[in-house]
Amino acid sequence: MPQVDAKLNAFPVFVRVEGEAVAVVGGGDQALAKARLIGQSSAVLRIIAQNAEPDLLAFIAQSGASHIAAAYDASQLDGAVLVFAASGDGELDRRVAADARRLGIPVNAVDRPELCDFFTPALVNRAPVAIAIGTEGAGPVLAQMLRSRIDRMLSPSFGGLAALAASFRAAAERLPKGNIRRRFWSDFFGGAPARAIEAGELSRAYEAATDLLLSNAPASGHIALVGAGPGAEDLLTLRTHRLLMEADVIVHDALVPEAVIAMGRRDAERLAVGKRKGCHTKSQAEINALLVELGRQGKRVVRLKSGDPLVFGRAGEEMAALRDAGIAYEVVPGVTAAFAAAADFELPLTLRGVSSSMVFTTGHDLKGNSLPDWARLAISGATVAVYMGRSVAAEVAGRLIEAGLSPDTAVAVVENASLANRRRFHGTLADLPSLEARADLSGPVMTIIGDAVAGANFERSEPLAAHRVAGASVAAEGVQP
C-alpha cells in the first residue's frame, strides 16, 4: 500500500504559457517530441536547431513555430518562460541548462533528470481540462500507461463542458458561498448540462445551466452511511469514492484510517466522533443529533464507519434518527472485517460438505449466564466470526467448549486485516486464550472459528500455541471445560 506520508520531490503546477515563448534546443527526435507536446498549448514555440531533421522541419512548417536555424547561443533563450534542452548531445544540453538557470528560466533536459528544474508529464488533453501524470522522471513508461488508461475513461466532451462552465463562472460567483454554490457546480457537471454536452446539444446545455442558476429551491441535506472497509483504501467501493468527493462534511470513526478520509475533497469539513474501544469522544445519541443537524443545514454528509455500517456499526440507530427527522439518507456497504480476514488467510468461510452457514458476533455476546442461541449453530458446523474479541478470548473459548465445541476446532486470528502491517495467527480453540496476554496486539483483531478454517493457508501465519503462557487456558476465566 502507498505510504500516507510520502512526500513529492517535484510539486505539480500548471504554467501559464499563452502568448509566451517556449524554447526547444535540438533538431532530432527528442526535440520533435517536446515540440509536439508544447504544440498542444497556446505558447509561441521557438525551435533552435542549426541542422533540423526532416520530420522536425515538417512540424515547424505545419505548426507555424519559429525556427532559428543557427548554432546555439544563449541569447536565443531571451524572453522564454520555459526551455527544453533536447539536442541528444550531453555537453550541449548541460550548456543549455546552465545558460537557462543563469537567465532565471526553468529548464528541462531530456533524459537527464539531474539537469532538470521541472519534468514534463504524460498529458491527457481535454482543453481547457488537462490531466498531467508525472513520476519525477522515475518511470516515464508508467506515466504513459496511466495516461492511456485515463484517456479512455474521459469523454471527448469534457473540454466543451469545461468551456461552458467558464462562461457561467462569473454568474455562479454571485451565488452564496458554500453549500449552495457547490451544489450548483455539482449539478452542472453531473446533471442536465453535462448530459446535453455529451449529446452534442450546446444550446440545450446552456438552457439547462441557466435553469440551475435561477433555481431557488433550497438545498436538501443527504446523509450517506458508508462502509469504509477494514482499512485498505483500495477496498472502497466506487460509490464510496464518489460520495467522498461530493461530501461537504465527513463524519468518521477513530478506526477509519487517514488514507481513507483523505480521499474526500480537501475542503470538506472533517468531524471525528471517536468510537474506539474505551474512548468514545461522542455518545451515540450525540452522533445521531449531529447527523440530523447537518442534514437540516442542507449538507451532503458521508458518515464513515469502519467495515460495513450494518455489521456492528450501529447504523440502525442512526437510520432511525434520520427517518424520524425526515432527513434523506442512503446506506453504502463496505467490506466487513470478517471477509477481509478470511481473504488474508485464503480461508473459505463456507466449504461444501463442511460448513454451509456463518455467524457474525462479538466476544461480548458470550458474557452472562446463558449461552446465546447461535452457540448451537457453532456446534452444528457453522463458521463463527468474532469481532473485537481479543480481551475476552479466554471466555469465548471457554463458553464455546462448554457448549460442546471441540477444543481442537481450528482457529484463525488476524490483526489489522487487509493492511500491509497485518499479522496472522492460527491454532485451535484451546490455544485462543493466549490472545489476552498479547500486549503487542494493538490493532483491531478478528477471530474466525470453525472446521472450515482448516482449509486456510497458514504459510504466512504464526502458531497461537507459541504464545501460550502459564494460566492462559480455557479454565482461566473460571469456566470448566
Short mmCIF file of C-alpha atoms in Angstrom, two decimals:
data_model
loop_
_atom_site.label_atom_id
_atom_site.label_comp_id
_atom_site.label_asym_id
_atom_site.label_seq_id
_atom_site.Cartn_x
_atom_site.Cartn_y
_atom_site.Cartn_z
CA MET A 1 0.00 0.00 0.00
CA PRO A 2 1.22 3.56 -0.65
CA GLN A 3 2.67 5.46 2.28
CA VAL A 4 0.26 8.11 3.55
CA ASP A 5 3.10 10.48 4.45
CA ALA A 6 5.14 10.05 1.24
CA LYS A 7 6.42 13.43 0.01
CA LEU A 8 6.67 14.68 -3.56
CA ASN A 9 10.09 15.89 -4.64
CA ALA A 10 8.53 17.69 -7.61
CA PHE A 11 5.32 19.61 -6.96
CA PRO A 12 2.90 19.66 -9.93
CA VAL A 13 1.87 23.08 -11.22
CA PHE A 14 0.39 24.47 -14.44
CA VAL A 15 2.49 27.23 -16.01
CA ARG A 16 0.70 30.00 -17.89
CA VAL A 17 2.21 30.00 -21.43
CA GLU A 18 -0.44 31.76 -23.52
CA GLY A 19 1.41 34.09 -25.90
CA GLU A 20 4.74 33.34 -24.17
CA ALA A 21 7.86 31.94 -25.81
CA VAL A 22 8.94 28.37 -25.07
CA ALA A 23 12.33 27.40 -26.47
CA VAL A 24 13.32 23.91 -27.63
CA VAL A 25 17.01 23.37 -28.40
CA GLY A 26 17.67 20.41 -30.68
CA GLY A 27 16.99 19.16 -34.19
CA GLY A 28 16.13 15.46 -33.83
CA ASP A 29 13.51 13.10 -32.40
CA GLN A 30 13.82 14.38 -28.81
CA ALA A 31 13.21 17.96 -29.92
CA LEU A 32 10.28 16.87 -32.10
CA ALA A 33 8.62 15.05 -29.15
CA LYS A 34 8.89 18.12 -26.93
CA ALA A 35 7.73 20.42 -29.76
CA ARG A 36 4.62 18.27 -30.25
CA LEU A 37 3.90 18.39 -26.52
CA ILE A 38 4.23 22.18 -26.30
CA GLY A 39 2.32 22.48 -29.58
CA GLN A 40 -0.83 21.41 -27.68
CA SER A 41 -0.67 24.74 -25.84
CA SER A 42 -1.05 28.36 -26.95
CA ALA A 43 2.65 29.08 -26.35
CA VAL A 44 4.83 30.69 -29.02
CA LEU A 45 7.13 27.80 -29.90
CA ARG A 46 10.76 28.62 -30.70
CA ILE A 47 12.86 25.80 -32.22
CA ILE A 48 16.65 26.35 -32.06
CA ALA A 49 18.35 23.90 -34.44
CA GLN A 50 21.10 24.52 -36.99
CA ASN A 51 20.52 21.13 -38.63
CA ALA A 52 16.88 20.16 -38.11
CA GLU A 53 15.81 16.73 -39.35
CA PRO A 54 13.05 16.45 -42.00
CA ASP A 55 10.27 15.43 -39.57
CA LEU A 56 11.01 18.41 -37.34
CA LEU A 57 11.10 20.75 -40.34
CA ALA A 58 7.70 19.41 -41.43
CA PHE A 59 6.30 20.05 -37.95
CA ILE A 60 7.67 23.60 -37.96
CA ALA A 61 6.05 24.28 -41.32
CA GLN A 62 2.71 22.81 -40.24
CA SER A 63 2.54 24.41 -36.78
CA GLY A 64 3.94 27.82 -37.63
CA ALA A 65 6.63 27.53 -34.94
CA SER A 66 9.57 29.94 -35.07
CA HIS A 67 12.80 28.31 -36.34
CA ILE A 68 16.25 29.67 -35.53
CA ALA A 69 18.46 27.78 -37.99
CA ALA A 70 21.79 28.66 -36.39
CA ALA A 71 24.32 27.26 -33.96
CA TYR A 72 23.09 27.52 -30.38
CA ASP A 73 23.81 30.69 -28.43
CA ALA A 74 22.49 31.69 -25.01
CA SER A 75 20.99 34.90 -26.43
CA GLN A 76 18.47 32.75 -28.30
CA LEU A 77 16.79 31.92 -24.98
CA ASP A 78 15.96 35.55 -24.18
CA GLY A 79 12.31 36.10 -23.28
CA ALA A 80 11.44 32.43 -22.98
CA VAL A 81 9.38 31.25 -19.97
CA LEU A 82 10.49 27.60 -20.34
CA VAL A 83 13.47 25.95 -22.02
CA PHE A 84 13.86 22.36 -23.23
CA ALA A 85 17.37 21.02 -23.82
CA ALA A 86 16.64 18.26 -26.34
CA SER A 87 19.70 18.03 -28.54
CA GLY A 88 20.74 14.48 -27.59
CA ASP A 89 24.24 15.90 -27.04
CA GLY A 90 25.18 15.71 -23.36
CA GLU A 91 27.66 18.57 -23.46
CA LEU A 92 25.27 20.88 -25.34
CA ASP A 93 22.33 20.01 -23.07
CA ARG A 94 24.41 20.83 -19.99
CA ARG A 95 25.39 24.15 -21.55
CA VAL A 96 21.75 24.98 -22.37
CA ALA A 97 20.70 24.07 -18.81
CA ALA A 98 23.41 26.26 -17.30
CA ASP A 99 22.50 29.20 -19.54
CA ALA A 100 18.80 28.89 -18.73
CA ARG A 101 19.45 28.85 -14.99
CA ARG A 102 21.73 31.87 -15.28
CA LEU A 103 18.89 33.69 -17.07
CA GLY A 104 16.36 32.57 -14.44
CA ILE A 105 14.39 30.36 -16.85
CA PRO A 106 13.21 26.88 -15.72
CA VAL A 107 14.78 24.16 -17.86
CA ASN A 108 14.06 20.54 -18.73
CA ALA A 109 16.87 18.40 -20.16
CA VAL A 110 15.54 15.29 -21.91
CA ASP A 111 16.62 12.03 -20.22
CA ARG A 112 18.92 13.98 -17.88
CA PRO A 113 16.92 14.33 -14.63
CA GLU A 114 19.90 15.73 -12.76
CA LEU A 115 19.79 18.81 -15.05
CA CYS A 116 16.01 19.35 -14.79
CA ASP A 117 14.22 22.10 -12.87
CA PHE A 118 10.91 20.54 -13.91
CA PHE A 119 9.64 17.33 -15.50
CA THR A 120 7.21 17.07 -18.39
CA PRO A 121 4.14 14.99 -17.59
CA ALA A 122 2.22 12.49 -19.63
CA LEU A 123 -0.70 14.67 -20.70
CA VAL A 124 -4.41 13.93 -21.13
CA ASN A 125 -5.71 16.90 -23.11
CA ARG A 126 -9.36 17.89 -22.96
CA ALA A 127 -8.69 21.61 -23.29
CA PRO A 128 -9.28 23.58 -21.18
CA VAL A 129 -9.18 20.49 -18.95
CA ALA A 130 -5.76 18.88 -18.63
CA ILE A 131 -4.62 15.93 -16.55
CA ALA A 132 -0.87 15.70 -16.05
CA ILE A 133 0.77 12.49 -14.81
CA GLY A 134 4.32 12.59 -13.52
CA THR A 135 6.76 10.18 -11.90
CA GLU A 136 9.60 12.68 -11.21
CA GLY A 137 11.43 11.04 -14.10
CA ALA A 138 11.48 7.65 -12.39
CA GLY A 139 9.05 5.84 -14.69
CA PRO A 140 8.07 7.57 -17.96
CA VAL A 141 6.62 4.31 -19.32
CA LEU A 142 4.40 4.00 -16.25
CA ALA A 143 3.20 7.58 -16.75
CA GLN A 144 2.29 6.80 -20.36
CA MET A 145 0.40 3.66 -19.29
CA LEU A 146 -1.62 5.70 -16.80
CA ARG A 147 -2.24 8.39 -19.41
CA SER A 148 -3.63 5.82 -21.82
CA ARG A 149 -5.94 4.39 -19.16
CA ILE A 150 -7.25 7.82 -18.10
CA ASP A 151 -7.63 8.91 -21.72
CA ARG A 152 -10.06 6.04 -22.32
CA MET A 153 -12.06 6.98 -19.22
CA LEU A 154 -12.69 10.63 -20.14
CA SER A 155 -15.29 11.60 -22.71
CA PRO A 156 -14.10 13.90 -25.50
CA SER A 157 -16.96 16.21 -24.46
CA PHE A 158 -15.21 17.17 -21.21
CA GLY A 159 -13.48 20.09 -22.86
CA GLY A 160 -16.76 21.55 -24.12
CA LEU A 161 -18.35 21.14 -20.70
CA ALA A 162 -15.44 22.94 -19.04
CA ALA A 163 -15.67 25.75 -21.62
CA LEU A 164 -19.38 26.14 -20.88
CA ALA A 165 -18.59 26.21 -17.15
CA ALA A 166 -16.12 29.03 -17.72
CA SER A 167 -18.87 31.11 -19.33
CA PHE A 168 -21.05 30.66 -16.21
CA ARG A 169 -18.34 31.23 -13.65
CA ALA A 170 -18.95 34.95 -13.11
CA ALA A 171 -22.69 34.37 -12.63
CA ALA A 172 -22.09 31.44 -10.27
CA GLU A 173 -19.78 33.63 -8.17
CA ARG A 174 -22.86 35.69 -7.24
CA LEU A 175 -24.41 32.65 -5.55
CA PRO A 176 -23.85 32.42 -1.76
CA LYS A 177 -20.56 30.78 -0.90
CA GLY A 178 -20.53 27.27 0.49
CA ASN A 179 -23.14 24.60 0.02
CA ILE A 180 -25.40 26.45 -2.45
CA ARG A 181 -22.61 27.37 -4.85
CA ARG A 182 -21.02 23.93 -4.56
CA ARG A 183 -24.37 22.27 -5.24
CA PHE A 184 -24.79 24.34 -8.42
CA TRP A 185 -21.47 23.12 -9.77
CA SER A 186 -22.16 19.55 -8.69
CA ASP A 187 -25.46 19.55 -10.57
CA PHE A 188 -23.83 21.36 -13.51
CA PHE A 189 -21.10 18.76 -14.03
CA GLY A 190 -23.21 15.75 -13.07
CA GLY A 191 -26.67 16.71 -14.33
CA ALA A 192 -28.58 18.03 -17.33
CA PRO A 193 -25.89 20.41 -18.69
CA ALA A 194 -23.34 17.60 -18.80
CA ARG A 195 -25.79 15.22 -20.48
CA ALA A 196 -26.65 17.80 -23.12
CA ILE A 197 -22.98 18.46 -23.91
CA GLU A 198 -22.39 14.71 -24.19
CA ALA A 199 -25.21 14.59 -26.74
CA GLY A 200 -23.69 17.50 -28.69
CA GLU A 201 -26.59 19.88 -27.89
CA LEU A 202 -24.83 23.06 -26.81
CA SER A 203 -27.95 25.28 -26.77
CA ARG A 204 -29.84 22.81 -24.56
CA ALA A 205 -26.83 22.61 -22.23
CA TYR A 206 -26.82 26.41 -21.93
CA GLU A 207 -30.54 26.46 -21.11
CA ALA A 208 -30.15 23.69 -18.51
CA ALA A 209 -27.28 25.56 -16.84
CA THR A 210 -29.34 28.76 -16.78
CA ASP A 211 -32.25 26.91 -15.15
CA LEU A 212 -29.89 25.61 -12.47
CA LEU A 213 -28.57 29.10 -11.84
CA LEU A 214 -32.02 30.59 -11.44
CA SER A 215 -33.41 27.81 -9.28
CA ASN A 216 -34.39 29.00 -5.82
CA ALA A 217 -35.03 25.55 -4.37
CA PRO A 218 -33.33 25.19 -1.00
CA ALA A 219 -30.52 22.66 -0.78
CA SER A 220 -31.71 19.43 0.77
CA GLY A 221 -29.45 17.55 3.14
CA HIS A 222 -28.35 13.99 2.48
CA ILE A 223 -26.55 11.56 4.76
CA ALA A 224 -24.66 8.55 3.38
CA LEU A 225 -23.88 5.86 5.94
CA VAL A 226 -20.77 4.46 4.30
CA GLY A 227 -18.69 1.39 5.00
CA ALA A 228 -15.02 2.37 4.97
CA GLY A 229 -13.96 -1.27 4.90
CA PRO A 230 -11.31 -2.88 7.09
CA GLY A 231 -8.63 -0.26 6.41
CA ALA A 232 -7.12 -0.68 2.95
CA GLU A 233 -8.23 2.28 0.84
CA ASP A 234 -8.30 0.26 -2.40
CA LEU A 235 -11.11 -1.89 -0.95
CA LEU A 236 -13.53 1.06 -1.01
CA THR A 237 -16.41 0.85 -3.46
CA LEU A 238 -16.64 3.21 -6.43
CA ARG A 239 -19.81 4.67 -4.91
CA THR A 240 -17.97 5.43 -1.68
CA HIS A 241 -15.26 7.25 -3.58
CA ARG A 242 -17.83 9.32 -5.48
CA LEU A 243 -19.70 10.26 -2.31
CA LEU A 244 -16.47 11.26 -0.56
CA MET A 245 -15.67 13.61 -3.43
CA GLU A 246 -19.17 15.17 -3.18
CA ALA A 247 -19.33 15.45 0.61
CA ASP A 248 -19.49 18.79 2.42
CA VAL A 249 -18.81 17.03 5.74
CA ILE A 250 -17.08 13.73 6.57
CA VAL A 251 -18.07 12.31 9.97
CA HIS A 252 -15.70 9.46 10.78
CA ASP A 253 -14.95 6.92 13.48
CA ALA A 254 -11.50 6.61 15.05
CA LEU A 255 -10.75 3.28 13.35
CA VAL A 256 -11.11 4.77 9.85
CA PRO A 257 -7.55 5.37 8.53
CA GLU A 258 -6.41 8.83 7.47
CA ALA A 259 -5.70 7.46 3.97
CA VAL A 260 -9.42 6.74 3.53
CA ILE A 261 -10.57 10.07 4.96
CA ALA A 262 -8.08 11.87 2.69
CA MET A 263 -9.88 10.51 -0.37
CA GLY A 264 -12.59 13.13 0.24
CA ARG A 265 -12.48 16.72 -1.00
CA ARG A 266 -9.70 18.75 0.58
CA ASP A 267 -12.14 21.47 1.59
CA ALA A 268 -14.65 19.09 3.19
CA GLU A 269 -15.17 19.55 6.91
CA ARG A 270 -13.91 16.56 8.89
CA LEU A 271 -15.50 15.62 12.20
CA ALA A 272 -14.02 12.83 14.32
CA VAL A 273 -16.57 11.13 16.55
CA GLY A 274 -14.34 8.56 18.23
CA LYS A 275 -15.85 5.12 18.75
CA ARG A 276 -12.61 3.37 19.59
CA LYS A 277 -12.63 0.79 22.38
CA GLY A 278 -12.51 2.55 25.75
CA CYS A 279 -12.52 6.03 24.17
CA HIS A 280 -15.74 7.50 22.75
CA THR A 281 -15.44 11.21 22.04
CA LYS A 282 -19.20 11.39 21.39
CA SER A 283 -22.06 9.23 22.60
CA GLN A 284 -24.29 7.53 20.03
CA ALA A 285 -27.11 9.93 20.90
CA GLU A 286 -24.78 12.89 20.22
CA ILE A 287 -23.74 11.39 16.87
CA ASN A 288 -27.40 10.90 15.92
CA ALA A 289 -28.16 14.53 16.80
CA LEU A 290 -25.12 15.75 14.84
CA LEU A 291 -26.19 13.91 11.68
CA VAL A 292 -29.73 15.27 11.95
CA GLU A 293 -28.46 18.84 12.43
CA LEU A 294 -26.09 18.60 9.44
CA GLY A 295 -28.92 17.25 7.31
CA ARG A 296 -31.19 20.13 8.34
CA GLN A 297 -28.45 22.54 7.29
CA GLY A 298 -28.65 21.09 3.76
CA LYS A 299 -25.25 19.42 3.96
CA ARG A 300 -24.12 16.41 1.99
CA VAL A 301 -22.61 14.17 4.65
CA VAL A 302 -20.59 10.96 4.49
CA ARG A 303 -20.76 9.07 7.78
CA LEU A 304 -17.70 6.82 7.54
CA LYS A 305 -17.85 3.64 9.58
CA SER A 306 -15.14 1.02 9.79
CA GLY A 307 -16.06 -2.17 7.93
CA ASP A 308 -19.73 -2.34 6.95
CA PRO A 309 -22.22 0.06 8.57
CA LEU A 310 -24.79 -2.71 9.03
CA VAL A 311 -22.43 -5.12 10.80
CA PHE A 312 -21.87 -3.97 14.41
CA GLY A 313 -21.83 -0.40 13.09
CA ARG A 314 -24.90 0.90 14.98
CA ALA A 315 -26.29 2.13 11.70
CA GLY A 316 -29.76 1.07 12.82
CA GLU A 317 -29.86 3.78 15.49
CA GLU A 318 -28.61 6.44 13.07
CA MET A 319 -31.10 5.44 10.38
CA ALA A 320 -33.95 5.58 12.90
CA ALA A 321 -32.91 9.10 13.98
CA LEU A 322 -32.69 10.28 10.36
CA ARG A 323 -36.06 8.76 9.48
CA ASP A 324 -37.72 10.38 12.47
CA ALA A 325 -36.25 13.76 11.45
CA GLY A 326 -37.23 13.37 7.79
CA ILE A 327 -33.61 13.54 6.58
CA ALA A 328 -32.78 11.73 3.32
CA TYR A 329 -30.13 9.04 3.66
CA GLU A 330 -28.65 6.01 1.96
CA VAL A 331 -26.51 3.08 3.06
CA VAL A 332 -23.36 2.11 1.16
CA PRO A 333 -21.96 -1.30 2.08
CA GLY A 334 -18.31 -1.88 2.87
CA VAL A 335 -16.04 -4.89 3.17
CA THR A 336 -16.58 -6.17 6.70
CA ALA A 337 -13.58 -7.32 8.75
CA ALA A 338 -14.60 -10.99 8.63
CA PHE A 339 -14.35 -11.05 4.85
CA ALA A 340 -11.03 -9.19 4.86
CA ALA A 341 -9.58 -11.56 7.48
CA ALA A 342 -10.77 -14.57 5.50
CA ALA A 343 -9.13 -13.17 2.36
CA ASP A 344 -5.88 -12.59 4.25
CA PHE A 345 -5.91 -16.29 5.19
CA GLU A 346 -7.29 -17.51 1.82
CA LEU A 347 -9.89 -19.05 4.08
CA PRO A 348 -13.23 -20.39 2.76
CA LEU A 349 -15.90 -19.17 5.16
CA THR A 350 -18.27 -21.76 3.72
CA LEU A 351 -16.97 -25.11 2.49
CA ARG A 352 -19.04 -27.71 0.74
CA GLY A 353 -19.62 -30.71 2.95
CA VAL A 354 -18.05 -28.94 5.95
CA SER A 355 -19.79 -25.64 6.67
CA SER A 356 -22.81 -24.06 4.96
CA SER A 357 -23.62 -21.24 7.42
CA MET A 358 -21.94 -18.33 9.21
CA VAL A 359 -22.29 -16.47 12.49
CA PHE A 360 -21.13 -12.86 12.98
CA THR A 361 -20.78 -11.97 16.65
CA THR A 362 -18.72 -10.05 19.17
CA GLY A 363 -16.91 -11.65 22.07
CA HIS A 364 -19.08 -9.65 24.43
CA ASP A 365 -22.17 -11.58 23.29
CA LEU A 366 -20.79 -14.55 25.22
CA LYS A 367 -20.84 -12.71 28.54
CA GLY A 368 -23.61 -13.50 31.03
CA ASN A 369 -25.05 -16.63 32.48
CA SER A 370 -26.77 -18.02 29.40
CA LEU A 371 -25.29 -19.02 26.06
CA PRO A 372 -26.69 -17.19 23.00
CA ASP A 373 -28.76 -19.22 20.59
CA TRP A 374 -26.12 -19.07 17.89
CA ALA A 375 -23.72 -21.14 20.05
CA ARG A 376 -25.71 -24.19 18.96
CA LEU A 377 -25.01 -23.27 15.34
CA ALA A 378 -21.28 -23.41 16.08
CA ILE A 379 -21.72 -26.97 17.35
CA SER A 380 -23.54 -27.92 14.14
CA GLY A 381 -20.63 -26.75 11.97
CA ALA A 382 -21.21 -23.04 11.32
CA THR A 383 -18.18 -20.82 10.83
CA VAL A 384 -18.05 -18.24 13.65
CA ALA A 385 -16.53 -14.79 13.06
CA VAL A 386 -15.80 -12.98 16.34
CA TYR A 387 -15.33 -9.21 16.17
CA MET A 388 -13.39 -7.32 18.86
CA GLY A 389 -12.71 -10.50 20.81
CA ARG A 390 -9.07 -10.25 21.95
CA SER A 391 -9.79 -9.08 25.50
CA VAL A 392 -12.36 -11.83 26.06
CA ALA A 393 -10.61 -14.60 24.12
CA ALA A 394 -10.46 -16.96 27.09
CA GLU A 395 -14.16 -16.54 27.79
CA VAL A 396 -15.04 -17.04 24.11
CA ALA A 397 -13.06 -20.28 24.05
CA GLY A 398 -14.38 -21.48 27.39
CA ARG A 399 -18.04 -20.81 26.64
CA LEU A 400 -17.87 -22.46 23.22
CA ILE A 401 -16.17 -25.52 24.66
CA GLU A 402 -18.77 -25.53 27.43
CA ALA A 403 -21.44 -25.54 24.72
CA GLY A 404 -19.88 -28.66 23.23
CA LEU A 405 -17.48 -27.37 20.57
CA SER A 406 -14.29 -29.43 20.43
CA PRO A 407 -11.12 -27.79 21.87
CA ASP A 408 -9.39 -28.96 18.68
CA THR A 409 -11.62 -26.81 16.44
CA ALA A 410 -9.46 -24.73 14.06
CA VAL A 411 -9.00 -21.02 14.76
CA ALA A 412 -7.58 -18.17 12.61
CA VAL A 413 -6.79 -14.72 14.00
CA VAL A 414 -5.88 -11.55 12.07
CA GLU A 415 -4.74 -8.22 13.48
CA ASN A 416 -5.20 -5.25 11.10
CA ALA A 417 -6.96 -7.27 8.41
CA SER A 418 -6.30 -6.10 4.82
CA LEU A 419 -3.44 -3.76 5.78
CA ALA A 420 0.24 -4.15 4.97
CA ASN A 421 1.07 -4.48 8.70
CA ARG A 422 -1.45 -7.27 9.30
CA ARG A 423 -0.43 -10.21 11.48
CA ARG A 424 -1.89 -13.69 11.18
CA PHE A 425 -2.08 -16.45 13.80
CA HIS A 426 -3.54 -19.93 13.72
CA GLY A 427 -4.25 -22.71 16.16
CA THR A 428 -7.13 -24.37 17.95
CA LEU A 429 -9.88 -23.23 20.27
CA ALA A 430 -7.75 -24.43 23.18
CA ASP A 431 -4.98 -22.01 22.09
CA LEU A 432 -7.27 -18.97 21.80
CA PRO A 433 -6.93 -17.71 25.43
CA SER A 434 -3.29 -16.80 24.74
CA LEU A 435 -4.54 -13.72 22.86
CA GLU A 436 -5.49 -11.96 26.08
CA ALA A 437 -1.86 -11.81 27.22
CA ARG A 438 -0.65 -10.36 23.90
CA ALA A 439 0.01 -6.71 24.76
CA ASP A 440 1.73 -6.36 21.37
CA LEU A 441 -1.60 -6.67 19.55
CA SER A 442 -2.78 -3.05 19.47
CA GLY A 443 -4.82 -3.14 16.24
CA PRO A 444 -8.33 -4.49 15.64
CA VAL A 445 -8.38 -8.29 16.00
CA MET A 446 -10.68 -10.62 14.04
CA THR A 447 -11.10 -14.26 15.08
CA ILE A 448 -12.61 -16.98 12.87
CA ILE A 449 -13.54 -20.33 14.40
CA GLY A 450 -14.79 -23.49 12.73
CA ASP A 451 -13.92 -26.61 10.76
CA ALA A 452 -13.78 -24.59 7.51
CA VAL A 453 -10.74 -22.75 8.93
CA ALA A 454 -8.69 -25.91 8.37
CA GLY A 455 -8.81 -25.08 4.65
CA ALA A 456 -6.89 -21.81 5.15
CA ASN A 457 -3.35 -21.06 4.00
CA PHE A 458 -1.13 -20.92 7.09
CA GLU A 459 2.21 -20.36 5.29
CA ARG A 460 2.45 -16.72 6.47
CA SER A 461 0.86 -17.32 9.86
CA GLU A 462 2.30 -17.80 13.36
CA PRO A 463 1.01 -20.57 15.64
CA LEU A 464 -1.01 -19.33 18.60
CA ALA A 465 0.43 -22.15 20.71
CA ALA A 466 3.85 -20.47 20.58
CA HIS A 467 2.47 -17.67 22.75
CA ARG A 468 0.62 -19.71 25.33
CA VAL A 469 1.59 -18.72 28.85
CA ALA A 470 1.04 -20.32 32.22
CA GLY A 471 -2.57 -19.98 33.31
CA ALA A 472 -3.81 -18.94 29.85
CA SER A 473 -6.17 -21.83 29.33
CA VAL A 474 -9.86 -22.35 28.82
CA ALA A 475 -10.21 -22.64 32.59
CA ALA A 476 -8.51 -19.28 33.23
CA GLU A 477 -11.80 -17.41 33.46
CA GLY A 478 -13.34 -19.90 35.87
CA VAL A 479 -15.13 -21.79 33.09
CA GLN A 480 -14.62 -25.53 33.37
CA PRO A 481 -14.03 -27.28 30.04
#
